[in-house]
Short mmCIF file of C-alpha atoms in Angstrom, two decimals:
data_model
loop_
_atom_site.label_atom_id
_atom_site.label_comp_id
_atom_site.label_asym_id
_atom_site.label_seq_id
_atom_site.Cartn_x
_atom_site.Cartn_y
_atom_site.Cartn_z
CA MET A 8 95.90 91.11 78.39
CA GLU A 9 91.65 89.72 80.10
CA LEU A 10 92.12 87.82 83.35
CA ASP A 11 88.84 86.13 83.99
CA ILE A 12 88.24 86.18 87.96
CA ALA A 13 85.16 84.35 88.79
CA ALA A 14 87.38 80.76 87.21
CA PRO A 15 87.76 78.41 89.25
CA ALA A 16 90.58 79.32 91.34
CA GLY A 17 93.00 76.14 90.35
CA GLU A 18 92.16 77.68 86.87
CA LEU A 19 92.58 81.07 87.49
CA THR A 20 96.30 80.39 89.62
CA ARG A 21 97.33 78.77 85.79
CA ALA A 22 96.76 82.40 84.25
CA LEU A 23 98.11 83.86 86.63
CA VAL A 24 101.48 81.93 86.44
CA ASP A 25 102.03 82.32 81.93
CA VAL A 26 102.00 86.53 82.87
CA ALA A 27 105.81 86.47 84.43
CA SER A 28 106.08 88.72 87.19
CA VAL A 29 109.79 88.67 88.34
CA SER A 30 109.89 91.54 91.18
CA GLY A 31 110.07 94.75 89.62
CA THR A 32 108.31 93.38 86.42
CA GLU A 33 105.43 92.64 87.96
CA GLY A 34 103.61 95.71 85.73
CA PRO A 35 101.24 94.11 83.25
CA LEU A 36 100.16 91.85 85.96
CA THR A 37 98.75 94.52 88.15
CA ASP A 38 97.24 96.58 85.23
CA ALA A 39 95.44 93.20 84.07
CA VAL A 40 94.53 92.32 87.81
CA GLU A 41 93.27 96.42 88.15
CA LYS A 42 90.83 95.64 85.23
CA ALA A 43 89.09 93.02 86.58
CA LEU A 44 88.64 94.09 90.00
CA GLY A 45 87.16 97.38 88.01
CA GLY A 46 84.74 95.21 86.71
CA VAL A 47 83.56 94.20 89.96
CA ALA A 48 80.46 95.76 91.22
CA GLY A 49 80.92 97.26 94.50
CA LEU A 50 84.75 97.19 95.12
CA THR A 51 85.81 100.58 94.79
CA VAL A 52 89.57 100.12 93.45
CA ASP A 53 92.52 102.12 94.25
CA ARG A 54 96.68 101.62 92.92
CA ASP A 55 99.80 102.89 93.51
CA GLY A 56 102.81 102.47 91.21
CA ASP A 57 102.83 98.58 91.02
CA ALA A 58 100.12 98.01 93.72
CA VAL A 59 96.71 98.15 93.74
CA VAL A 60 93.40 97.47 96.12
CA ALA A 61 89.65 97.33 96.18
CA ARG A 62 87.82 97.90 98.87
CA THR A 63 83.90 97.71 100.01
CA GLN A 64 82.40 100.18 101.73
CA LEU A 65 79.49 97.92 103.99
CA GLY A 66 79.17 99.74 106.62
CA ARG A 67 79.62 95.72 108.61
CA PRO A 68 81.43 96.27 111.76
CA SER A 69 84.81 94.68 110.98
CA ARG A 70 87.37 94.29 108.05
CA VAL A 71 89.63 91.42 106.78
CA VAL A 72 92.52 92.51 105.22
CA LEU A 73 92.82 89.37 102.93
CA ALA A 74 96.41 90.79 101.41
CA GLY A 75 99.67 88.67 98.85
CA HIS A 76 102.46 89.53 96.34
CA LEU A 77 102.18 90.00 92.87
CA ASP A 78 106.34 89.12 91.67
CA THR A 79 107.73 86.39 91.77
CA VAL A 80 111.31 85.18 92.33
CA PRO A 81 113.38 84.83 88.92
CA ILE A 82 112.47 82.04 86.12
CA ALA A 83 114.15 79.21 86.55
CA ASP A 84 112.70 77.15 83.15
CA ASN A 85 109.73 76.96 84.95
CA LEU A 86 107.51 78.45 82.17
CA PRO A 87 104.19 78.13 81.26
CA ALA A 88 102.91 75.84 83.91
CA ARG A 89 101.69 72.35 83.44
CA ARG A 90 99.19 70.60 84.72
CA ASP A 91 100.37 66.67 86.13
CA GLY A 92 97.33 65.06 87.68
CA ASP A 93 96.42 67.57 90.93
CA ARG A 94 99.81 70.04 90.76
CA LEU A 95 100.54 72.37 88.67
CA TYR A 96 103.45 73.15 88.62
CA GLY A 97 105.17 76.65 87.69
CA CYS A 98 107.32 79.67 88.93
CA GLY A 99 104.46 81.46 91.28
CA THR A 100 102.91 78.35 91.27
CA SER A 101 102.94 78.15 95.50
CA ASP A 102 104.82 81.72 96.01
CA MET A 103 102.85 82.58 96.31
CA LYS A 104 100.00 82.81 92.63
CA ALA A 105 97.42 79.97 94.16
CA GLY A 106 96.63 83.00 97.00
CA VAL A 107 96.34 85.67 93.93
CA ALA A 108 94.08 83.78 92.82
CA VAL A 109 91.68 82.23 95.95
CA MET A 110 91.69 86.28 96.52
CA LEU A 111 90.35 87.34 93.15
CA HIS A 112 88.14 84.36 92.92
CA LEU A 113 86.40 85.11 96.27
CA ALA A 114 85.94 88.82 95.42
CA ALA A 115 84.84 88.10 91.89
CA THR A 116 81.77 85.90 93.50
CA MET A 117 81.04 86.66 96.72
CA PRO A 118 78.14 88.35 96.55
CA PRO A 119 78.17 91.99 99.20
CA ALA A 120 74.97 91.50 100.62
CA GLY A 121 76.85 87.73 101.60
CA LEU A 122 79.68 88.86 103.54
CA ALA A 123 79.84 89.67 107.33
CA HIS A 124 82.73 91.15 106.92
CA ASP A 125 84.17 94.39 104.78
CA LEU A 126 86.81 93.76 102.82
CA THR A 127 90.75 94.87 102.22
CA PHE A 128 92.34 92.88 99.42
CA VAL A 129 95.89 93.69 98.33
CA PHE A 130 97.51 93.35 95.66
CA TYR A 131 101.66 94.30 95.37
CA ASP A 132 105.05 94.15 94.39
CA ASN A 133 107.81 93.79 95.18
CA GLU A 134 107.77 91.40 98.42
CA GLU A 135 110.95 88.94 96.56
CA VAL A 136 113.80 91.90 96.81
CA GLU A 137 115.17 94.37 99.84
CA ALA A 138 112.66 95.89 101.68
CA ALA A 139 112.84 99.52 100.58
CA ARG A 140 111.49 98.40 97.02
CA ASN A 141 108.08 96.64 99.18
CA GLY A 142 104.78 97.69 97.62
CA LEU A 143 103.25 97.17 101.43
CA ARG A 144 105.90 99.17 102.89
CA ARG A 145 105.44 101.80 99.70
CA LEU A 146 101.33 101.86 100.85
CA ALA A 147 101.60 102.41 104.45
CA ALA A 148 103.86 105.15 103.96
CA ARG A 149 101.17 107.08 101.52
CA HIS A 150 97.95 105.22 101.49
CA ARG A 151 97.94 103.65 105.06
CA ASP A 152 94.35 104.46 104.84
CA TRP A 153 94.27 101.50 102.57
CA LEU A 154 94.76 99.50 104.95
CA ASP A 155 93.14 99.44 107.45
CA GLY A 156 91.51 95.90 109.15
CA ASP A 157 90.68 94.13 111.79
CA LEU A 158 92.35 91.33 110.83
CA ALA A 159 95.31 90.64 108.61
CA ILE A 160 95.14 87.58 106.55
CA LEU A 161 98.70 87.23 104.42
CA MET A 162 98.31 84.31 101.86
CA GLU A 163 101.72 82.70 102.33
CA PRO A 164 102.17 79.67 101.19
CA THR A 165 101.64 77.16 104.02
CA SER A 166 100.15 73.85 102.79
CA GLY A 167 96.32 75.21 104.59
CA GLU A 168 97.84 76.17 107.81
CA ILE A 169 97.36 78.96 109.58
CA GLU A 170 100.98 80.17 110.94
CA ALA A 171 100.48 83.04 113.09
CA GLY A 172 102.17 86.19 113.42
CA CYS A 173 105.99 85.95 112.70
CA GLN A 174 109.99 85.86 113.35
CA GLY A 175 112.22 88.03 114.53
CA THR A 176 115.46 88.90 112.26
CA LEU A 177 119.03 90.42 113.38
CA ARG A 178 122.04 90.29 111.27
CA VAL A 179 125.38 91.83 112.41
CA VAL A 180 128.75 91.05 111.74
CA ALA A 181 131.35 90.52 114.20
CA THR A 182 135.10 91.53 113.44
CA LEU A 183 138.11 89.89 114.88
CA PRO A 184 141.12 91.91 114.65
CA GLY A 185 144.47 90.71 114.39
CA ARG A 186 148.20 91.68 112.98
CA ARG A 187 149.71 90.30 108.97
CA ALA A 188 152.66 88.60 108.70
CA HIS A 189 154.15 86.47 106.79
CA SER A 190 152.65 82.70 106.47
CA ALA A 191 156.76 81.28 107.25
CA ARG A 192 156.85 83.54 109.98
CA SER A 193 153.74 82.68 111.89
CA TRP A 194 154.54 84.40 115.09
CA LEU A 195 155.16 87.40 113.90
CA GLY A 196 151.19 87.80 112.84
CA ASP A 197 148.11 87.11 114.87
CA ASN A 198 145.79 85.24 113.48
CA ALA A 199 142.19 86.93 112.93
CA ILE A 200 140.59 84.13 111.50
CA HIS A 201 141.99 81.57 114.47
CA ARG A 202 140.98 83.87 117.01
CA ALA A 203 137.44 83.48 115.37
CA GLY A 204 137.34 79.67 116.83
CA ASP A 205 135.35 81.40 120.48
CA LEU A 206 133.13 82.57 119.22
CA LEU A 207 132.20 80.16 116.68
CA THR A 208 132.33 77.91 119.96
CA ARG A 209 129.83 80.02 121.70
CA LEU A 210 127.54 80.39 119.15
CA GLY A 211 127.71 76.52 119.16
CA ALA A 212 127.26 75.86 122.12
CA TYR A 213 124.54 78.72 122.76
CA ARG A 214 120.87 77.68 123.51
CA PRO A 215 117.70 78.98 121.69
CA ARG A 216 114.53 80.49 124.18
CA ARG A 217 111.36 78.86 123.36
CA VAL A 218 108.71 80.66 123.78
CA VAL A 219 104.90 79.51 123.44
CA ILE A 220 102.37 82.87 123.19
CA ASP A 221 98.77 82.46 122.59
CA GLY A 222 99.07 78.69 122.07
CA CYS A 223 101.95 78.91 119.33
CA GLU A 224 105.86 77.88 120.27
CA TYR A 225 108.11 80.53 118.28
CA ARG A 226 111.92 78.65 118.26
CA GLU A 227 114.55 81.07 118.17
CA GLY A 228 118.22 80.97 116.14
CA LEU A 229 121.83 82.73 116.22
CA SER A 230 123.87 81.06 114.02
CA ALA A 231 126.95 81.97 112.00
CA VAL A 232 125.71 82.25 107.87
CA ARG A 233 129.32 83.50 106.60
CA ILE A 234 132.62 83.36 107.44
CA ALA A 235 134.96 86.33 105.73
CA GLY A 236 138.60 86.41 105.91
CA GLY A 237 142.20 86.09 104.31
CA VAL A 238 144.51 88.41 102.04
CA ALA A 239 146.60 85.99 99.92
CA GLY A 240 148.45 81.71 99.98
CA ASN A 241 151.47 83.14 102.07
CA VAL A 242 149.50 85.91 105.00
CA ILE A 243 148.41 85.28 108.30
CA PRO A 244 145.20 87.27 108.00
CA ASP A 245 144.79 90.95 110.04
CA ARG A 246 141.12 90.33 109.24
CA CYS A 247 137.83 88.61 110.08
CA GLU A 248 134.69 89.44 109.80
CA VAL A 249 131.54 86.66 111.20
CA THR A 250 127.90 87.59 109.88
CA VAL A 251 125.54 85.60 112.43
CA ASN A 252 121.59 85.91 112.48
CA PHE A 253 119.70 85.68 115.13
CA ARG A 254 115.79 85.05 114.35
CA PHE A 255 113.60 85.62 117.17
CA ALA A 256 110.55 85.77 118.74
CA PRO A 257 108.38 88.58 117.92
CA ASP A 258 108.42 89.15 122.73
CA ARG A 259 110.77 90.75 121.76
CA ASP A 260 111.69 94.29 119.98
CA GLU A 261 114.33 94.28 118.54
CA ALA A 262 116.15 96.85 120.62
CA GLY A 263 115.53 93.70 122.77
CA ALA A 264 117.49 91.27 120.01
CA LEU A 265 120.59 93.40 119.83
CA ASP A 266 121.07 94.10 123.52
CA HIS A 267 120.40 90.02 123.99
CA VAL A 268 122.66 89.28 120.83
CA ARG A 269 125.57 91.69 122.00
CA GLU A 270 125.73 89.93 125.19
CA VAL A 271 126.08 86.64 124.01
CA LEU A 272 129.16 88.09 121.55
CA ALA A 273 131.00 90.45 124.58
CA GLY A 274 133.86 91.42 123.83
CA TYR A 275 133.82 91.53 120.14
CA GLU A 276 133.00 94.53 117.72
CA VAL A 277 129.79 93.58 116.16
CA ALA A 278 127.40 95.92 113.28
CA VAL A 279 123.99 95.92 112.60
CA THR A 280 124.12 94.75 108.62
CA ASP A 281 119.68 94.42 108.84
CA SER A 282 117.09 94.73 111.45
CA ALA A 283 113.52 93.43 111.06
CA GLY A 284 110.64 92.85 113.86
CA GLY A 285 108.66 89.50 114.07
CA ALA A 286 104.95 90.19 115.13
CA LEU A 287 102.91 88.53 117.73
CA PRO A 288 100.12 86.24 116.99
CA GLY A 289 97.26 88.14 117.91
CA LEU A 290 94.83 84.93 118.20
CA ALA A 291 92.72 86.79 121.44
CA ARG A 292 91.26 89.26 118.96
CA PRO A 293 87.65 88.53 117.46
CA ALA A 294 88.16 88.81 114.10
CA ALA A 295 91.06 86.77 114.22
CA ALA A 296 89.49 84.16 116.79
CA GLU A 297 86.48 83.85 114.55
CA PHE A 298 88.70 82.60 111.90
CA VAL A 299 91.06 79.77 113.93
CA ALA A 300 87.45 78.18 114.71
CA ALA A 301 86.16 79.08 110.65
CA THR A 302 89.64 77.37 109.38
CA GLY A 303 89.08 73.68 112.43
CA ARG A 304 93.02 74.43 111.89
CA VAL A 305 95.62 74.31 115.05
CA PRO A 306 97.30 77.27 114.35
CA ARG A 307 101.20 77.33 114.86
CA ALA A 308 104.03 79.38 114.95
CA LYS A 309 105.72 81.52 111.85
CA TYR A 310 109.19 80.84 111.58
CA GLY A 311 110.59 82.82 109.11
CA TRP A 312 109.61 86.84 108.72
CA THR A 313 106.38 88.08 106.00
CA ASP A 314 104.63 90.93 105.70
CA VAL A 315 102.58 90.17 108.52
CA ALA A 316 104.57 92.30 110.61
CA ARG A 317 104.21 95.23 108.34
CA PHE A 318 100.09 94.56 109.74
CA ALA A 319 100.74 94.27 113.41
CA GLN A 320 103.97 97.86 113.01
CA LEU A 321 99.91 99.02 112.50
CA GLY A 322 98.51 97.73 115.19
CA ILE A 323 96.78 95.02 113.10
CA PRO A 324 96.40 90.97 114.07
CA GLY A 325 97.89 88.94 111.27
CA VAL A 326 97.63 85.34 110.23
CA ASN A 327 99.78 83.56 106.75
CA TYR A 328 96.84 81.43 105.11
CA GLY A 329 97.95 80.45 101.83
CA PRO A 330 97.29 77.21 99.74
CA GLY A 331 100.89 76.81 98.65
CA ASP A 332 103.72 74.50 100.16
CA PRO A 333 106.79 77.03 102.18
CA ASN A 334 108.34 74.26 101.09
CA LEU A 335 108.30 74.05 97.59
CA ALA A 336 109.22 77.97 96.84
CA HIS A 337 112.27 79.39 94.50
CA THR A 338 112.57 75.75 93.33
CA ARG A 339 112.36 75.00 90.33
CA ASP A 340 109.85 72.59 90.41
CA GLU A 341 107.83 74.66 92.84
CA TYR A 342 104.51 73.82 92.01
CA VAL A 343 100.91 73.67 93.53
CA GLU A 344 98.47 71.50 94.62
CA LEU A 345 95.00 72.37 93.64
CA PRO A 346 92.77 70.55 96.13
CA LEU A 347 94.62 73.01 97.88
CA VAL A 348 93.60 75.73 96.26
CA ASP A 349 89.90 74.93 96.24
CA GLU A 350 90.58 74.24 100.48
CA ALA A 351 91.68 77.41 100.62
CA ALA A 352 88.65 79.47 98.64
CA HIS A 353 86.17 77.42 100.69
CA VAL A 354 87.39 78.03 103.74
CA LEU A 355 87.69 81.19 102.80
CA ARG A 356 84.95 82.27 101.53
CA ALA A 357 82.60 80.38 105.45
CA TYR A 358 84.49 82.24 107.54
CA LEU A 359 83.20 86.07 105.32
CA THR A 360 80.68 85.22 104.67
CA ARG A 361 77.40 84.65 107.34
CA VAL A 362 76.19 81.62 104.87
CA ALA A 363 79.13 79.08 103.91
#
């Protein structure tokens, strides 16, 4: 297929949405992106699997990385795209083909001579699935130099606002032992599910911390997200498992987050099932401060985990900024407001070039 990446960003969004790219099936879209970028003068284009990286080599004193994933969640009878007024509906419109369209449009339409920064465009696969398959993770492991930069802008949906850094996330399973018995003679057993009461009471009484970093307030949360137990309708259960998720501010590292959870759940056996560190906002770094000034937006904390954390691990501050609405991501009625797509392209052009 052919992509006209010089087309208006809204029109290009529709073209991208109409190419199904559920995680693991990004190949055809990646082929089209690679081919289109290969035709843009001044870009060096590299590929690893279903990830494409295009870079300028102008010798500018700073480099900005624009990154976006090509995959979507499974289709929910919402392809092909359809337009209703200023809204474009379809799988991946908000998360995040509108952001990808802005990246491609800018790559094709900004004359190199006018760029204030060298640019790197990263289009990657498998963001919507388990971390082991994440294309950005693979690039960082195999081609660290491809991702070098002074600021990373992840085009995740933020409704055109700046969401700085991101929270970390930790999941543990607390195991509560008991003793089996016939439910008709319950006094002979020790009900493991009943023993979860104290743990749930602790979580219900927990007062999450708030911390302000670079002017952004991060709110933590410690929540039971799953409970499992029981053997049969006439058996006192001898085991209950409570899954607890801790969303922590990026001034904690993963070890500190686990220490905190163990302190709150003292007396219970806990096992880590998932852990990912957050990302500090880094808004004091010159490239980030310049971007904030260019947008005229007041940055806010990112609630949730995004791939800015991967850039943070590489020592590159990152922000989330994209035209999609995060509340519409993964929904059957997902859509993007097309004026926000045009606005994002304009804001980024003003920031990335010497002349708006």
